[in-house]
Coordinates of N, CA and C and ligand atoms in Angstrom, one line a residue:
M1 N 5.6 16.6 -2.0 CA 6.3 15.4 -2.4 C 6.1 15.3 -3.9
T2 N 7.2 15.0 -4.6 CA 7.1 14.6 -5.9 C 7.1 13.1 -6.2
A3 N 6.1 12.7 -6.8 CA 6.1 11.4 -7.1 C 6.6 11.0 -8.5
T4 N 7.6 10.2 -8.7 CA 8.0 10.1 -9.9 C 7.4 8.8 -10.6
V5 N 6.8 9.0 -11.8 CA 6.2 7.8 -12.4 C 7.3 7.2 -13.3
A6 N 7.7 6.3 -12.9 CA 8.8 5.6 -13.7 C 8.4 4.4 -14.4
E7 N 8.6 4.2 -15.7 CA 8.2 2.9 -16.3 C 9.4 2.0 -16.5
A8 N 10.4 2.3 -15.9 CA 11.6 1.5 -15.8 C 11.2 0.2 -15.0
P9 N 12.0 -0.8 -15.1 CA 11.9 -2.2 -14.4 C 11.5 -2.0 -13.0
G10 N 12.3 -1.2 -12.4 CA 12.1 -1.0 -10.8 C 11.0 0.0 -10.4
L11 N 10.2 -0.4 -9.5 CA 9.1 0.3 -9.1 C 9.8 1.6 -8.2
P12 N 9.2 2.8 -8.2 CA 9.6 3.8 -7.3 C 9.7 3.4 -5.9
Q13 N 10.5 3.8 -5.1 CA 10.6 3.3 -3.8 C 9.4 3.4 -3.0
L14 N 8.8 4.5 -3.1 CA 7.6 4.7 -2.3 C 6.5 3.7 -2.7
E15 N 6.4 3.4 -3.9 CA 5.5 2.6 -4.5 C 5.6 1.0 -3.9
Q16 N 7.0 0.8 -4.0 CA 7.4 -0.5 -3.4 C 7.1 -0.6 -2.0
H17 N 7.4 0.4 -1.3 CA 7.1 0.4 0.1 C 5.6 0.2 0.5
L18 N 4.8 1.0 -0.3 CA 3.4 0.8 -0.1 C 2.8 -0.7 -0.5
A19 N 3.4 -1.2 -1.4 CA 3.0 -2.6 -1.9 C 3.5 -3.7 -0.9
L20 N 4.6 -3.4 -0.3 CA 5.2 -4.2 0.7 C 4.2 -4.3 2.1
I21 N 3.7 -3.0 2.4 CA 2.9 -2.9 3.6 C 1.6 -3.7 3.3
A22 N 1.1 -3.4 2.0 CA -0.3 -4.0 1.6 C -0.1 -5.5 1.6
C23 N 1.0 -6.0 1.3 CA 1.3 -7.4 1.1 C 1.5 -8.0 2.5
G24 N 2.0 -7.3 3.4 CA 2.1 -7.7 4.7 C 3.7 -8.0 4.9
E25 N 4.3 -6.9 5.4 CA 5.8 -7.1 5.6 C 6.1 -7.9 6.8
N26 N 7.2 -8.6 6.8 CA 7.6 -9.5 7.9 C 9.1 -9.4 7.9
T27 N 9.5 -8.4 8.8 CA 10.8 -8.1 8.8 C 11.6 -9.4 9.6
R28 N 10.9 -10.0 10.3 CA 11.5 -11.2 11.1 C 11.9 -12.2 10.0
S29 N 11.2 -12.4 9.0 CA 11.6 -13.5 8.2 C 12.5 -12.8 7.0
G30 N 12.8 -11.4 7.1 CA 13.6 -10.8 6.2 C 12.9 -10.6 4.8
K31 N 11.5 -10.5 4.8 CA 10.8 -10.1 3.8 C 11.0 -8.7 3.4
T32 N 11.4 -8.3 2.4 CA 11.7 -6.8 2.1 C 10.9 -6.5 0.8
R33 N 10.4 -7.5 0.1 CA 9.6 -7.2 -1.2 C 8.2 -7.7 -1.2
A34 N 7.4 -6.9 -1.8 CA 6.0 -7.4 -2.0 C 6.0 -8.5 -3.0
C35 N 4.9 -9.5 -2.9 CA 4.9 -10.5 -3.8 C 4.3 -10.0 -5.3
D36 N 4.4 -10.8 -6.3 CA 4.1 -10.4 -7.6 C 2.7 -9.7 -7.7
S37 N 1.7 -10.3 -7.1 CA 0.4 -9.8 -7.2 C 0.3 -8.3 -6.6
C38 N 0.9 -8.2 -5.5 CA 0.9 -6.9 -4.8 C 1.7 -5.9 -5.5
R39 N 2.7 -6.3 -6.0 CA 3.5 -5.4 -6.9 C 2.7 -5.0 -8.2
A40 N 1.9 -5.8 -8.6 CA 1.3 -5.6 -9.8 C 0.1 -4.5 -9.4
R41 N -0.3 -4.5 -8.2 CA -1.2 -3.6 -7.8 C -0.8 -2.3 -7.3
S42 N 0.6 -2.2 -7.2 CA 1.1 -1.1 -6.5 C 0.8 0.1 -7.0
Q43 N 0.5 0.4 -8.4 CA 0.1 1.7 -9.0 C -1.2 2.1 -8.4
T44 N -2.2 1.2 -8.3 CA -3.5 1.3 -8.0 C -3.5 1.8 -6.4
L45 N -2.7 1.0 -5.7 CA -2.5 1.3 -4.2 C -2.0 2.7 -4.0
L46 N -1.0 3.1 -4.8 CA -0.4 4.4 -4.8 C -1.4 5.4 -5.0
R47 N -2.2 5.2 -6.1 CA -3.2 6.2 -6.4 C -4.3 6.5 -5.4
I48 N -4.6 5.3 -4.8 CA -5.6 5.4 -3.8 C -5.1 6.1 -2.4
T49 N -3.8 5.6 -2.3 CA -3.2 6.2 -1.1 C -3.1 7.7 -1.1
S50 N -2.9 8.2 -2.4 CA -2.6 9.7 -2.5 C -3.9 10.5 -2.3
T51 N -5.1 9.8 -2.4 CA -6.4 10.5 -2.2 C -6.7 10.5 -0.7
G52 N -6.0 9.7 0.1 CA -6.1 9.7 1.5 C -7.5 9.0 1.9
A53 N -8.0 8.3 1.0 CA -9.2 7.5 1.3 C -9.0 6.1 2.0
A54 N -8.9 6.2 3.3 CA -8.4 5.0 4.0 C -9.4 3.8 3.7
D55 N -10.7 4.1 3.6 CA -11.7 3.0 3.5 C -11.6 2.3 2.2
A56 N -11.4 3.2 1.2 CA -11.2 2.6 -0.2 C -10.0 1.7 -0.3
L57 N -8.9 2.4 0.3 CA -7.5 1.7 0.3 C -7.7 0.4 1.0
A58 N -8.3 0.3 2.2 CA -8.4 -0.9 3.0 C -9.1 -2.0 2.1
A59 N -10.2 -1.5 1.5 CA -11.0 -2.4 0.7 C -10.2 -3.0 -0.4
T60 N -9.3 -2.2 -1.1 CA -8.5 -2.6 -2.1 C -7.5 -3.6 -1.5
I61 N -6.8 -3.3 -0.4 CA -5.9 -4.2 0.1 C -6.6 -5.7 0.5
C62 N -7.7 -5.5 1.1 CA -8.5 -6.6 1.6 C -9.0 -7.4 0.5
G63 N -9.0 -6.9 -0.7 CA -9.6 -7.6 -1.9 C -11.0 -7.6 -2.0
T64 N -11.7 -6.8 -1.3 CA -13.1 -6.6 -1.5 C -13.6 -5.7 -2.7
G65 N -12.5 -5.3 -3.4 CA -12.9 -4.6 -4.6 C -13.4 -3.2 -4.3
D66 N -14.1 -2.7 -5.2 CA -14.8 -1.3 -5.0 C -16.1 -1.4 -4.2
R67 N -16.5 -2.6 -3.9 CA -17.7 -2.6 -3.1 C -17.4 -2.0 -1.7
R68 N -18.4 -1.4 -1.1 CA -18.1 -0.7 0.2 C -18.6 -1.8 1.3
G69 N -17.9 -2.9 1.2 CA -18.2 -3.9 2.2 C -17.2 -3.8 3.4
K70 N -17.4 -4.6 4.1 CA -16.4 -4.6 5.4 C -15.0 -5.1 5.1
T71 N -14.2 -4.3 5.7 CA -12.7 -4.9 5.6 C -12.3 -5.2 7.0
C72 N -11.3 -6.0 7.0 CA -10.8 -6.5 8.4 C -9.9 -5.4 9.0
D73 N -9.8 -5.6 10.2 CA -8.9 -4.5 11.0 C -7.5 -4.5 10.5
P74 N -6.8 -5.7 10.3 CA -5.5 -5.5 9.8 C -5.3 -4.7 8.5
C75 N -6.3 -4.9 7.6 CA -6.3 -4.1 6.3 C -6.6 -2.6 6.5
K76 N -7.4 -2.4 7.5 CA -7.7 -0.9 7.9 C -6.4 -0.3 8.5
Q77 N -5.7 -1.1 9.3 CA -4.4 -0.5 9.9 C -3.4 -0.3 8.8
K78 N -3.3 -1.2 7.9 CA -2.3 -1.0 6.9 C -2.7 0.1 6.0
A79 N -3.9 0.3 5.6 CA -4.3 1.5 4.9 C -3.9 2.9 5.6
V80 N -4.2 2.9 6.9 CA -3.8 4.2 7.8 C -2.4 4.4 7.6
R81 N -1.6 3.3 7.8 CA -0.2 3.4 7.7 C 0.4 3.9 6.5
M82 N -0.2 3.2 5.4 CA 0.3 3.7 4.0 C 0.0 5.1 3.8
I83 N -1.1 5.5 4.3 CA -1.4 7.1 4.1 C -0.4 7.9 4.9
R84 N -0.1 7.4 6.1 CA 0.9 8.2 6.9 C 2.3 8.2 6.2
I85 N 2.6 7.1 5.7 CA 4.0 7.0 5.0 C 3.9 7.9 3.7
Y86 N 2.8 8.1 3.0 CA 2.7 8.7 1.8 C 2.8 10.2 2.1
N87 N 2.2 10.6 3.3 CA 2.3 12.0 3.7 C 3.6 12.2 4.4
G88 N 4.4 11.3 4.3 CA 5.9 11.6 4.9 C 6.0 11.6 6.4
E89 N 5.0 11.1 7.1 CA 5.0 10.9 8.6 C 5.8 9.7 9.0
T90 N 6.5 10.0 10.0 CA 7.3 8.6 10.4 C 6.3 7.7 11.2
E91 N 6.7 6.5 11.2 CA 5.8 5.6 11.7 C 5.9 5.4 13.2
Ligands
LIG101 ZN1 1.4 -9.9 -1.6
LIG102 ZN1 -8.4 -7.6 5.1

């Protein structure tokens, strides 16, 4: 997979998708974009996702920073899902 690093206003689609999952997508309410704070973290999320480190990714999503503290289950599930999507697996 070729990840395009764009500095254009719009984030690359994959990055946006990962940010949306981290943010917590809600298709029922028609939410299709991550909030500003999650979008601001999208490059970090993408970078960690690319390493496949689900624990570190979950900690970032959960907001526990780089401490190896406990992350909640929803954030772990999001992390696993984001890595799957990054790897091009269907959900
Ligand atoms: Zn958010
Ligand atoms: Zn969490």
